[in-house]
XYZ file of C-alpha atoms in Angstrom:
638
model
C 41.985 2.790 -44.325
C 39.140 0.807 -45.609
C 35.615 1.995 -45.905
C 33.499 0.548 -43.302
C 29.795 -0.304 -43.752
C 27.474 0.228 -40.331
C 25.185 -2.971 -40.875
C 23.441 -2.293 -37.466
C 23.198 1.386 -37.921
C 20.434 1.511 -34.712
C 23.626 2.105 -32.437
C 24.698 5.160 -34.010
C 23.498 8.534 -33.981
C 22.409 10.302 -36.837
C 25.314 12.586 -38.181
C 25.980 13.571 -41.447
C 28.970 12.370 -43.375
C 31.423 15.399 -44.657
C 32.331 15.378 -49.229
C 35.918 14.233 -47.984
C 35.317 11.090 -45.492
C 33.513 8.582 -47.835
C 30.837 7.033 -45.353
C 27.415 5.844 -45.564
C 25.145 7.191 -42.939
C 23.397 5.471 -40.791
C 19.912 3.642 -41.661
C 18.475 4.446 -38.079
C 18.494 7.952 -38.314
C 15.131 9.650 -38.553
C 14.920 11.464 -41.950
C 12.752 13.956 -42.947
C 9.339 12.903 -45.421
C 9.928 15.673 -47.419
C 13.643 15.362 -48.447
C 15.968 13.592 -50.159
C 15.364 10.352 -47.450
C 12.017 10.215 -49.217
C 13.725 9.422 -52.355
C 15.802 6.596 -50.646
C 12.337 4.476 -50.157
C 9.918 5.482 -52.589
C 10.137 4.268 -56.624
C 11.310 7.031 -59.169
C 8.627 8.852 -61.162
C 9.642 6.786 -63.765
C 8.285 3.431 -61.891
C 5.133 4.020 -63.931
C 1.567 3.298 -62.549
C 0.269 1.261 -59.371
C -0.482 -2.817 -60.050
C -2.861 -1.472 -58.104
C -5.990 0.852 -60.016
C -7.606 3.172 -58.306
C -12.008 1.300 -58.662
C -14.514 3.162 -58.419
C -15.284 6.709 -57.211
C -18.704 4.914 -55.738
C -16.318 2.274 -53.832
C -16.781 2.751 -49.734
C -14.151 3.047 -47.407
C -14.779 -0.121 -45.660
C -14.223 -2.001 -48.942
C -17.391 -3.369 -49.533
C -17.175 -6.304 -52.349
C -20.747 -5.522 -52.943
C -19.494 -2.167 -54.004
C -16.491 -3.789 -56.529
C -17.346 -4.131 -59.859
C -14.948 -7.395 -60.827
C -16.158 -7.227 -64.607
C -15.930 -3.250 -65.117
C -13.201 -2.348 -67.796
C -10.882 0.326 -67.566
C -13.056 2.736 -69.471
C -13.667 5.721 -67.469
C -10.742 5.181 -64.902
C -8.135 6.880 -64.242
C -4.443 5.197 -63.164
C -2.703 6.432 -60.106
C 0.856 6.441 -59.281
C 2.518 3.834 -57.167
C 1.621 4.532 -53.399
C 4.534 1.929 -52.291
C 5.887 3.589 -48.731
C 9.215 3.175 -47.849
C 10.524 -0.200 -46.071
C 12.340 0.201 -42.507
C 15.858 0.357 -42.539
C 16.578 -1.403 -39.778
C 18.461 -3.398 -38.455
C 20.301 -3.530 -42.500
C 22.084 -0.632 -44.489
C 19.261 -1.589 -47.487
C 15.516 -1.146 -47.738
C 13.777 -4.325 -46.883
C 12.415 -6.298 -49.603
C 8.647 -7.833 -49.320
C 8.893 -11.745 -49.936
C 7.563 -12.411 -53.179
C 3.650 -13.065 -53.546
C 4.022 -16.597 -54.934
C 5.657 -18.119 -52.046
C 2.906 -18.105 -50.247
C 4.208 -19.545 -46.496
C 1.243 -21.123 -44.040
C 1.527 -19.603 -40.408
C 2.912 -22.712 -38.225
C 1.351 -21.200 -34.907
C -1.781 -22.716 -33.551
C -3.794 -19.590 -33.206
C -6.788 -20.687 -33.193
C -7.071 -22.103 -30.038
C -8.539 -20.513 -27.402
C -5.162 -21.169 -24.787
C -2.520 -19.938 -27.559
C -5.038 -16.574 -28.066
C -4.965 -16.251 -24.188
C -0.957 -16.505 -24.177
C -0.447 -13.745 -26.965
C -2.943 -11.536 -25.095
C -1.094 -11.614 -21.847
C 2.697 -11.274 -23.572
C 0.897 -8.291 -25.827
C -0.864 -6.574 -22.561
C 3.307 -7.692 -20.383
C 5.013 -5.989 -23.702
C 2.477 -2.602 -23.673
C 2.943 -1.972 -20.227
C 6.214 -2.110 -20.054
C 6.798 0.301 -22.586
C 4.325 2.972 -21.167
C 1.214 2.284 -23.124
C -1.812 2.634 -21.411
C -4.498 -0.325 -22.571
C -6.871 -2.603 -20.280
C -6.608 -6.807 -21.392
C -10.718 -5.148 -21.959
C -9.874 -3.409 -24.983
C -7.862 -6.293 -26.045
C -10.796 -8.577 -25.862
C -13.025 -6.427 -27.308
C -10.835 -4.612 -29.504
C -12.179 -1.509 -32.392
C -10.117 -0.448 -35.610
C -9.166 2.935 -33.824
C -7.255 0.749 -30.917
C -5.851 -1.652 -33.426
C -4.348 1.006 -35.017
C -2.696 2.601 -32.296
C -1.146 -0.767 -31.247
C 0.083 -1.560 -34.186
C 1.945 1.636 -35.055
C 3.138 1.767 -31.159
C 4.580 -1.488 -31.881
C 6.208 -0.856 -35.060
C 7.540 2.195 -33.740
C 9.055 0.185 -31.095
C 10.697 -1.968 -33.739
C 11.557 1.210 -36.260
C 11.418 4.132 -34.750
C 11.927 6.282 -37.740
C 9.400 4.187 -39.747
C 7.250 7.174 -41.334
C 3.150 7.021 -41.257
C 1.231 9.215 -42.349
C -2.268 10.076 -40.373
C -3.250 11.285 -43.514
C -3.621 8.119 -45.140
C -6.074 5.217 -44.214
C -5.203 2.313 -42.335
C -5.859 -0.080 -44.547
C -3.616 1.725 -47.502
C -0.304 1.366 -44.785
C -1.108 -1.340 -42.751
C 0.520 -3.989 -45.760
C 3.337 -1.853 -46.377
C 4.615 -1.385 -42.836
C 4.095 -5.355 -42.217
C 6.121 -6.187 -45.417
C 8.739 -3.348 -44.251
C 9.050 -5.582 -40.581
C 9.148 -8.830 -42.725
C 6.596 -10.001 -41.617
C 6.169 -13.685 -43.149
C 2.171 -14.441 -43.240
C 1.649 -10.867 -44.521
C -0.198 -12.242 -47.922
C -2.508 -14.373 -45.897
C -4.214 -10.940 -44.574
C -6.966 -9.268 -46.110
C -6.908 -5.288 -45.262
C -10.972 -5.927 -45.002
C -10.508 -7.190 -41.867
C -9.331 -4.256 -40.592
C -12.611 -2.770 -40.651
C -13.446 -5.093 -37.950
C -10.640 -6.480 -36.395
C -12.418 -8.039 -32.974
C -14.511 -10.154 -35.401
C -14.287 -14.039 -35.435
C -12.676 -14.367 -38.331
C -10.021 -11.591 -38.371
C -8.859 -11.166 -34.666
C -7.123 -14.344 -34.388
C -4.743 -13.433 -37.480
C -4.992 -9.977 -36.426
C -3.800 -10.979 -32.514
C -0.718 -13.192 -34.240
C 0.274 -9.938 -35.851
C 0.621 -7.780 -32.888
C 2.294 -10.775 -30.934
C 4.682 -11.387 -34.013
C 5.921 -7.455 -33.696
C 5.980 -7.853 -29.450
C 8.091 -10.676 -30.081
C 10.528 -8.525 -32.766
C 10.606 -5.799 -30.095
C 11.657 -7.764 -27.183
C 14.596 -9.503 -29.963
C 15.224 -5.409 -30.967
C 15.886 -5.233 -27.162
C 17.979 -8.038 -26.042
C 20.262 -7.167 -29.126
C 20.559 -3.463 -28.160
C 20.891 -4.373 -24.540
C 23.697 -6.746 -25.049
C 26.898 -6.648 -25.523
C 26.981 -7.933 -29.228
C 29.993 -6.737 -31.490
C 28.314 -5.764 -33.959
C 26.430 -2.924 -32.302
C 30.014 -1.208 -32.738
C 30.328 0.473 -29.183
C 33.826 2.022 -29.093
C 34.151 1.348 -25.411
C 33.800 -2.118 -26.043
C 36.338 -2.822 -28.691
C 39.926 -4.924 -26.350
C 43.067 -3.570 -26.666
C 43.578 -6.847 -29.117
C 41.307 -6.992 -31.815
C 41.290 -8.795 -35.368
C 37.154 -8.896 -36.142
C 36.385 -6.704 -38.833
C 33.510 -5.394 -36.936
C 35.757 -4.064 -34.278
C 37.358 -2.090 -37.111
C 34.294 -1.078 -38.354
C 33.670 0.115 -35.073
C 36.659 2.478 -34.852
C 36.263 3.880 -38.475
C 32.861 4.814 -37.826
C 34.099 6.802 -34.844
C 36.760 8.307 -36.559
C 34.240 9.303 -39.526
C 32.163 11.280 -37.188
C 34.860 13.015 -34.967
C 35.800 14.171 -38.342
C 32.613 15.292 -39.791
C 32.123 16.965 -36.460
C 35.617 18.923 -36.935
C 34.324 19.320 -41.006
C 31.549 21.556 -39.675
C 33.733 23.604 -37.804
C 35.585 24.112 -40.241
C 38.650 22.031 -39.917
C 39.947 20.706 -43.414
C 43.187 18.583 -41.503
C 41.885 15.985 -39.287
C 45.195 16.179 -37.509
C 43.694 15.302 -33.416
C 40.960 12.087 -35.491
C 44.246 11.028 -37.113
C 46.156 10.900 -33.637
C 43.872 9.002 -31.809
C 43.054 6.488 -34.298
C 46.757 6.138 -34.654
C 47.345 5.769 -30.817
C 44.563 2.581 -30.742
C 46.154 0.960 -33.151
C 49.730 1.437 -31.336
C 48.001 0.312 -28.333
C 46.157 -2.641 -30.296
C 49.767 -3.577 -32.125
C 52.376 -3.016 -28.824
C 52.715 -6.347 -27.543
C 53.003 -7.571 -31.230
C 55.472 -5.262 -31.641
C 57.214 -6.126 -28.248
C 57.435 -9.950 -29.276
C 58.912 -8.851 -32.219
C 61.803 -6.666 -30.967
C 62.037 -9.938 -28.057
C 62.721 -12.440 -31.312
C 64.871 -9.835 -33.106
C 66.887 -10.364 -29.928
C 67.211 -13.735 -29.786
C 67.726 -14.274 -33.463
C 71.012 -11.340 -33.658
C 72.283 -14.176 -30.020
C 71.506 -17.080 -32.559
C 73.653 -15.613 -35.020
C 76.373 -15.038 -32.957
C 76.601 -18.221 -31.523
C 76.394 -19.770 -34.989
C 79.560 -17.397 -36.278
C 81.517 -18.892 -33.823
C 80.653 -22.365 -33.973
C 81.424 -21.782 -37.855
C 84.713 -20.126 -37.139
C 86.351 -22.358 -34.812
C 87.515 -26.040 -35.960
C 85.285 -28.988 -35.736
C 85.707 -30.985 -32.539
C 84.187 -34.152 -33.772
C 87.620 -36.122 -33.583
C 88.629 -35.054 -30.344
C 84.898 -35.938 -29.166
C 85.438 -39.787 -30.935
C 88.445 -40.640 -29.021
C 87.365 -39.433 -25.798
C 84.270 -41.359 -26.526
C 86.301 -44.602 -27.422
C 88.674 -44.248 -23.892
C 85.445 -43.711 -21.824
C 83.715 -46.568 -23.424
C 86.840 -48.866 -22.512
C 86.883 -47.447 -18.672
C 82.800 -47.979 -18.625
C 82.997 -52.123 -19.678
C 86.013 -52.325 -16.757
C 84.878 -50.340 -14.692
C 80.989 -52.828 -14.718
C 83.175 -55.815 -14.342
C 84.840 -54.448 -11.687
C 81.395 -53.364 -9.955
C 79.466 -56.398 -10.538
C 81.891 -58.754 -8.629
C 82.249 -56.116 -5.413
C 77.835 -56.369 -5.756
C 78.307 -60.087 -5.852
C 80.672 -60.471 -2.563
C 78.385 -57.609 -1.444
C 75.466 -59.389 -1.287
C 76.714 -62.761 0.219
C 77.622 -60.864 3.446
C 74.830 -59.379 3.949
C 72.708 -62.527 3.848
C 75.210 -64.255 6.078
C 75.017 -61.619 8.560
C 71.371 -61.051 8.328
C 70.389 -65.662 9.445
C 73.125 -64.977 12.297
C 71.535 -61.582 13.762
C 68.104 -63.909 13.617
C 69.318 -66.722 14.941
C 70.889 -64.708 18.043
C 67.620 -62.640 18.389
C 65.357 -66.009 18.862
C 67.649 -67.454 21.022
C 67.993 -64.456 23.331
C 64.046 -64.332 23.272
C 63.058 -67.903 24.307
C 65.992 -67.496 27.008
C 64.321 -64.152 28.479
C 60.762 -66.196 28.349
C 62.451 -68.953 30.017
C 63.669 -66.898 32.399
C 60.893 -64.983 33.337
C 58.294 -68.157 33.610
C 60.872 -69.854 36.421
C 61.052 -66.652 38.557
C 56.936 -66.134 38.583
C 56.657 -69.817 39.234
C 59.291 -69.675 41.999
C 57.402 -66.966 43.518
C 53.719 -68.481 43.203
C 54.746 -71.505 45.072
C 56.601 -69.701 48.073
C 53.972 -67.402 48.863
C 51.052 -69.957 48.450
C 52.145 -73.379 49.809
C 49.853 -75.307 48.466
C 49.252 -78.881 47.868
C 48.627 -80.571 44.102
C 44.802 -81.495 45.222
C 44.418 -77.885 45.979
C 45.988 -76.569 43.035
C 43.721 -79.044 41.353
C 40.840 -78.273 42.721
C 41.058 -73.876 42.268
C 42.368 -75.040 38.484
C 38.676 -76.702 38.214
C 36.485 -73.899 39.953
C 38.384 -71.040 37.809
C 37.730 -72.867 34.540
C 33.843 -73.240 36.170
C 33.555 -69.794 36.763
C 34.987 -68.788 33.420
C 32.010 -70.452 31.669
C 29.713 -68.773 34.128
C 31.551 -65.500 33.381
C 30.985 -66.275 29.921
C 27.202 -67.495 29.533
C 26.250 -64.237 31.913
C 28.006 -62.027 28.770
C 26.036 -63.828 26.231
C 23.245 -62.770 28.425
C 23.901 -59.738 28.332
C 24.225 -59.041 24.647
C 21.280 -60.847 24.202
C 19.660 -58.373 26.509
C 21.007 -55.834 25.194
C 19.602 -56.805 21.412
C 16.746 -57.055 22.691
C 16.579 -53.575 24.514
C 17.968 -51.878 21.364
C 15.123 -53.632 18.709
C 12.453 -52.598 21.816
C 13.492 -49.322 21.096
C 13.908 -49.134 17.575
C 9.915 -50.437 17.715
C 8.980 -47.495 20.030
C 10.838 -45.122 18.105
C 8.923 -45.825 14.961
C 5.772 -46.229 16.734
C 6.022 -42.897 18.511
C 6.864 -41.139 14.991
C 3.946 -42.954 13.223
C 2.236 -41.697 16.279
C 3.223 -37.891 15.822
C 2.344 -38.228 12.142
C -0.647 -39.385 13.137
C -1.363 -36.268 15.345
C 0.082 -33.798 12.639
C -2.807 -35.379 9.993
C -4.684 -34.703 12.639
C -4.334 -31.296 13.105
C -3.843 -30.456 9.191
C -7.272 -31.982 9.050
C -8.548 -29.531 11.956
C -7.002 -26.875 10.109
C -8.762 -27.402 6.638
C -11.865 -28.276 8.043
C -11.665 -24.501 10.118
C -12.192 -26.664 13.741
C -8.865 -24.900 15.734
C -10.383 -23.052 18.379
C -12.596 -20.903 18.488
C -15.000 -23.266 17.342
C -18.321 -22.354 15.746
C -21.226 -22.472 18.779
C -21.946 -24.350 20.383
C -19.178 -25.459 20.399
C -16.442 -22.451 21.339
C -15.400 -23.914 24.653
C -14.016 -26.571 23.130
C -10.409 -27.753 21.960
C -10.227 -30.482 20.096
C -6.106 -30.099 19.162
C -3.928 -33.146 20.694
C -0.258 -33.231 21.215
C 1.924 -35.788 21.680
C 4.375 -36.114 25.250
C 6.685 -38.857 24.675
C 9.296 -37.483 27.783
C 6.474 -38.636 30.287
C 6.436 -42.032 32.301
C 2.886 -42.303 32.846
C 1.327 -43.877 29.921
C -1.610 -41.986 30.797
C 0.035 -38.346 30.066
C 1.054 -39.376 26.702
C -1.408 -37.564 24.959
C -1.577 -33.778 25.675
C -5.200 -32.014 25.244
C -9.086 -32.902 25.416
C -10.122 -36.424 26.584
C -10.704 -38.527 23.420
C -13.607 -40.788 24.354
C -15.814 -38.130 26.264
C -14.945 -34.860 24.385
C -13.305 -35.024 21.040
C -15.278 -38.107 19.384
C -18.820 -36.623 20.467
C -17.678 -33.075 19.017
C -16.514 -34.582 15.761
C -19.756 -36.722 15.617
C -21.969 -33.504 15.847
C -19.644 -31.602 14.132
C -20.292 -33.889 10.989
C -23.725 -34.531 11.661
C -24.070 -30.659 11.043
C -22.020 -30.871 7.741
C -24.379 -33.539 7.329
C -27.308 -31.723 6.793
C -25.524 -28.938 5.469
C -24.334 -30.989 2.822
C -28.021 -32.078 1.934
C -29.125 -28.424 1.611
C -26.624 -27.732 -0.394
C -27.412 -30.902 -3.336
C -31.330 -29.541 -2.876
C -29.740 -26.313 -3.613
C -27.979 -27.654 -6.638
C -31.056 -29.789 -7.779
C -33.418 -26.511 -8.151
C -30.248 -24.349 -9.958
C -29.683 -27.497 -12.319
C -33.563 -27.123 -13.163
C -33.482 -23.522 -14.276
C -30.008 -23.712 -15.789
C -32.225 -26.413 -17.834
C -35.097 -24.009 -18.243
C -32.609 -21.194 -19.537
C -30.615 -23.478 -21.906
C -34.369 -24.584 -23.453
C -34.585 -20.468 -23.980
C -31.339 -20.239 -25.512
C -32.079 -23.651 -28.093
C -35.340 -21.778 -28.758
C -33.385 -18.130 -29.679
C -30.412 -20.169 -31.419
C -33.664 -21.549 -33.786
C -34.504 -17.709 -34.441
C -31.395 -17.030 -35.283
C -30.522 -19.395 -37.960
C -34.251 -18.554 -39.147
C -32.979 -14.843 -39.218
C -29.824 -15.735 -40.875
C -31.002 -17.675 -43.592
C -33.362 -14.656 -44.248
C -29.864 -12.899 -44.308
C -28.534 -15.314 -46.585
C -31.593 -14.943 -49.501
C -31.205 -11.269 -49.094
C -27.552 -11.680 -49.618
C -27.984 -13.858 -52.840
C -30.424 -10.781 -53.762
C -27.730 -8.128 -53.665
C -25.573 -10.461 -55.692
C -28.222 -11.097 -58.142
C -28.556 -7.148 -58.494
C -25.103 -6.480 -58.636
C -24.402 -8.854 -61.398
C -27.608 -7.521 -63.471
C -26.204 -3.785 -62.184
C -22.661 -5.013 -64.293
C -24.278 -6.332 -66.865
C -26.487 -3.629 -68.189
C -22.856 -1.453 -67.560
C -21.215 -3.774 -69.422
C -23.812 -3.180 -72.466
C -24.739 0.246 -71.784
C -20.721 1.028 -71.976
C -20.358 -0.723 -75.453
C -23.103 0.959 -76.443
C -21.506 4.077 -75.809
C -18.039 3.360 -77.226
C -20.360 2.460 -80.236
C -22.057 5.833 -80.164
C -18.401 7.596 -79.855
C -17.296 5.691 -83.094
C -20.312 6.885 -84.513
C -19.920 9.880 -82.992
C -16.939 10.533 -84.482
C -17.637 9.432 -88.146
C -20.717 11.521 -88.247
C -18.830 14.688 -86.961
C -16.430 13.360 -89.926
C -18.714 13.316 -92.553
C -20.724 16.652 -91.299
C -17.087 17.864 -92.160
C -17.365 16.766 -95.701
C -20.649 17.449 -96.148
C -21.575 20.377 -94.162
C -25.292 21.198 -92.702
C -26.867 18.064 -94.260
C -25.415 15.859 -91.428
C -25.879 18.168 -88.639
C -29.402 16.758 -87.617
C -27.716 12.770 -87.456
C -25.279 14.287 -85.314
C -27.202 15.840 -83.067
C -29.555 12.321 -82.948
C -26.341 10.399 -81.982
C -25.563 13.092 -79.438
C -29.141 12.746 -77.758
C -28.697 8.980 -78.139
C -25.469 9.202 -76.396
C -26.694 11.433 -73.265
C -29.617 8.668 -73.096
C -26.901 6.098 -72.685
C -24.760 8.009 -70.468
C -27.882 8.886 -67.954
C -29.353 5.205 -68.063
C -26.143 4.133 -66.544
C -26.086 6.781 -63.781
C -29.398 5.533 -62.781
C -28.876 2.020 -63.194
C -25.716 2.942 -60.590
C -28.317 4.894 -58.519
C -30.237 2.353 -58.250
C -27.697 -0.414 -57.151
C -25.884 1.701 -54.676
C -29.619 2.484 -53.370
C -30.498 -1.271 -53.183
C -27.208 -2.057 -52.121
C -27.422 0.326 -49.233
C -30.345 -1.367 -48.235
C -29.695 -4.213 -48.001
C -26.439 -3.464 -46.220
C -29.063 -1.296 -43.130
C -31.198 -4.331 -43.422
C -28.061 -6.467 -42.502
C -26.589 -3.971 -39.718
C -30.515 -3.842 -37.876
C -30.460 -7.963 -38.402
C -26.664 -7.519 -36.193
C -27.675 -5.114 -33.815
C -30.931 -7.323 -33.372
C -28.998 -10.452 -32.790
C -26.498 -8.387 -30.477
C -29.392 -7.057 -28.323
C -31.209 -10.856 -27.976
C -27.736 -12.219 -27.045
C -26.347 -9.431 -24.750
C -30.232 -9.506 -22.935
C -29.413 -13.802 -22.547
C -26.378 -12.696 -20.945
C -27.965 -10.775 -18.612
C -31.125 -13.160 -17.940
C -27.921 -16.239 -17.611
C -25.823 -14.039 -15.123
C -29.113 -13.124 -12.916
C -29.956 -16.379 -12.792
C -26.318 -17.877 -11.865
């Protein structure tokens, strides 16, 4: 049997493969950090050093760039080892790869627009909720680094669960890895600084797109494992009839662990595995095998039939003359036919005109008949003269045209009946639409009864009675003239004036919303005064850091200078013993000069640089107490 690779190793469980059934494990199981499945992510010892230094021990954890010296060299540092993490291993039998840094792919989605923002949000808060996390959409609009990071690990876990962090290490040091483990394609166009602050302006919207990337992943993780997709390898799924290679897969995977399960218990035969895999293959191959013995069958009948035909003689001469006799018979035998057809056919015709003439003949002689006996009878019971037969002949033909003019009447009439009521049909459905507007218009304006005094004794609903005769009890309700138009005319004189508080209203909030937005152009001016004030400091702290690297720049080759000469003067003190000593001991002084000129010049930019950085957190919480206090004066005032 084949060896069978487990591409979508999430479906299986986590058990060990035995020295004597050659199978891969399964990527999905959860291995220990400390083992050998620490070796199957991270880089040998051999890998070398990090890409990635290790700056300054005077570098901040928030990652200042005020703090990062871009000109330092590597004197004085010290390389560390690569902290790559492992990638996930799912849904693939391989780690995952990161996409290379130089093809550098732009994020398609329009997230930065307010709507889009407000769709992730709700999927993220949808996605959370449904797999027992407890957040508010608050802490999703205001979101802090602590929350961010729970998210984001709750959602990769929900992706990988076996995806190892550490809460050890910082955010920012795993946040990369773990997106490049998931794939994630914009992962080079995020800078772990943001992380820091992720509910800032110019992070969260990248940051959101991130956590609504993984939702999206984990609802895909979902669907697949909640299908019924072949390649999840579920033995109960596999037909009787199967060719796919993943079914295959499916079964030696299942084999592989009933085995390893016997291995442990000590079982070096496999005797029962072998048995069953057997049987489903039976089973899979027993209507093959069926159609098979069916054609052997037929094919051993073939064969007989073919013997004999082969040992008997050929008939093909006996066949021709028979042919040649019946062929003979056949062209007589037509001749013979076609002349019976021909004298056939003329007496049928012949008989058929004589049956038709007989049949007319007999008809017009019944007619006859029957027209001399009612005549007969007519004139001996009515005695009548010609002038009288005459004269009823003429009133009969004048009362037919009566008879006729009153029916043309009456269809007439009747048309005209039928359009009447077609008219009053429509009119007494416009009329009921009518009344229906009506009453959806009582109904929005709140007038059904009870009415509003001083009014409450009144109803102003109508209905329609189209069964009544009296034209006066068509309409069901109030009297129109006397109670429902005067209502309706105070009723809307009172909206009236309702109405015309309300714009006064309006006219005095529109004045103070103007007042207020004056205040707010007036604080907006403060604050770009405040932030330009921000800005000079800024250029300040760059102008100190640069002058901070450039006097480390000099005051380290000054120092490598005073090793060299370090070094050649402990050389030639060698050579020429206690003559030297007191140069030596200059350079040393020199060099301890050097060495504590830098430490203060550091002092002294980490001490103006933490200035500068309070002077730029009071300016923040400044501007955050004048805006949250405009809030509060704008909602007090709305």
């Amino acid at each position: 049997m084949q060896q069978s690779n487990d591409p979508y190793g999430t479906a299986r469980s986590g058990i060990p493969m035995p020295s004597t059934v050659k199978k891969t494990a399964p990527s999905s199981m959860r291995m220990s950090l400390a083992g050998a499945a620490r070796s199957q992510y991270l880089p040998p010892p051999s890998a070398g050093p990090s890409s990635n230094p290790r700056q300054s021990i005077y570098r901040s954890q928030n990652a200042n760039p005020l703090l990062q010296s871009t000109s330092k060299p590597n004197y004085g540092r010290t390389p560390l080892t690569s902290s790559t993490r492992r990638g996930s291993m799912w849904p693939g039998g391989a780690p995952l790869a990161p996409p290379s840094g130089s093809q550098t792919v732009k994020d398609p989605r329009p997230i930065r627009e307010r709507p889009y923002q407000s769709k992730m949000r709700q999927e993220i808060f949808a996605w959370l909720q449904n797999t027992e996390y407890e957040v508010s959409m608050q802490t999703l609009t205001s979101i802090t680094g602590k929350d961010y990071r729970a998210m984001f690990q709750h959602l990769v876990s929900m992706i990988d669960p076996s995806y190892p962090f550490d809460p050890r290490v910082r955010f920012e040091d795993e946040f990369q890895p773990a997106l490049k483990a998931m794939r994630y394609p914009f992962a080079s166009q995020i800078d772990n600084k943001w992380l820091a602050a992720p509910g800032s302006m110019h992070s969260w919207p990248t940051l959101l797109a991130v956590l609504h990337w993984l939702v999206e992943m984990g609802k895909a993780r979902l669907h697949y494992l909640e299908g019924d997709d072949p390649t999840l390898q579920q033995v109960d799924k596999v037909p009787d009839e199967f060719s796919d290679p993943i079914h295959h897969q499916a079964l030696a995977f299942e084999y592989f662990s009933e085995a390893y399960i016997a291995f442990f218990h000590g079982a070096d035969v496999f005797e029962e595995q072998d048995k069953a895999l057997e049987a489903r293959h039976a089973k899979r191959n027993e209507r093959v095998l069926g159609d098979l013995e069916e054609q052997r069958k037929l094919l051993a009948t073939i064969k007989t039939e073919y013997e004999t035909l082969q040992s008997s003689a050929a008939p093909l001469e006996r066949y021709q003359n028979d042919h040649g006799y019946l062929v003979s018979d056949r062209a007589k035998f037509h001749d013979v036919l076609q002349r019976f057809e021909a004298r056939k056919k003329n007496l049928i015709d012949t008989i058929a005109q004589e049956k038709a003439d007989l049949n007319i003949r007999a008809v017009k002689l019944e007619q006859l008949r029957s027209d001399q006996a009612k005549l007969a009878e007519v004139v001996k019971a009515q005695n009548l003269s010609p002038e009288e037969v005459i004269r009823m002949n003429t009133d009969h033909e004048t009362l037919s045209r009566n008879l006729e003019d009153l029916k043309h009447k009456i269809s007439e009439a009747h048309k005209t009946v039928m359009s009447l009521e077609v008219i009053m049909t429509n009119r007494v459905a416009a009329a009921e639409e009518a009344l229906d507007l009506y009453n959806n218009l009582l109904s929005t304006l709140g007038l059904f009864p009870p009415l509003p005094p001083p009014f409450e004794d009144i109803d102003l609903t109508l209905q329609i009675n189209t069964a009544t005769a009296n034209p006066q009890q068509l309409l069901i309700g109030s009297d129109i003239r006397k109670v429902v138009k005067p209502t309706l005319s105070s009723v809307a004189e009172s909206k009236r004036t309702e109405r015309a508080d309300v714009e006064s209203e309006r006219i005095k909030i529109d004045n103070e919303l103007d007042q207020i937005t004056l205040e707010c152009e007036n604080v907006d001016e403060e604050v770009g005064e405040l932030e330009k004030k921000v800005l000079g400091l800024n250029e300040q702290a760059d102008d100190l850091r640069d002058a901070a690297q450039q006097e480390s720049m000099v005051s380290n080759a000054e120092a490598a200078r005073l090793e060299k000469e370090l070094a050649q003067a402990r050389t030639a003190a060698l050579s020429n013993g206690m003559g030297v000593k007191s140069r030596l001991q200059t350079l040393q002084f020199n060099y301890r000069e050097q060495v504590a000129k830098v430490g203060r010049l550091k002092d002294d930019t980490i001490r103006a640089i933490a200035k500068n950085s309070n002077e730029i957190a009071m300016f923040k919480d400044e501007v955050s107490a004048q805006l949250r206090h405009l809030r509060e004066f704008v909602e007090e005032g709305g």
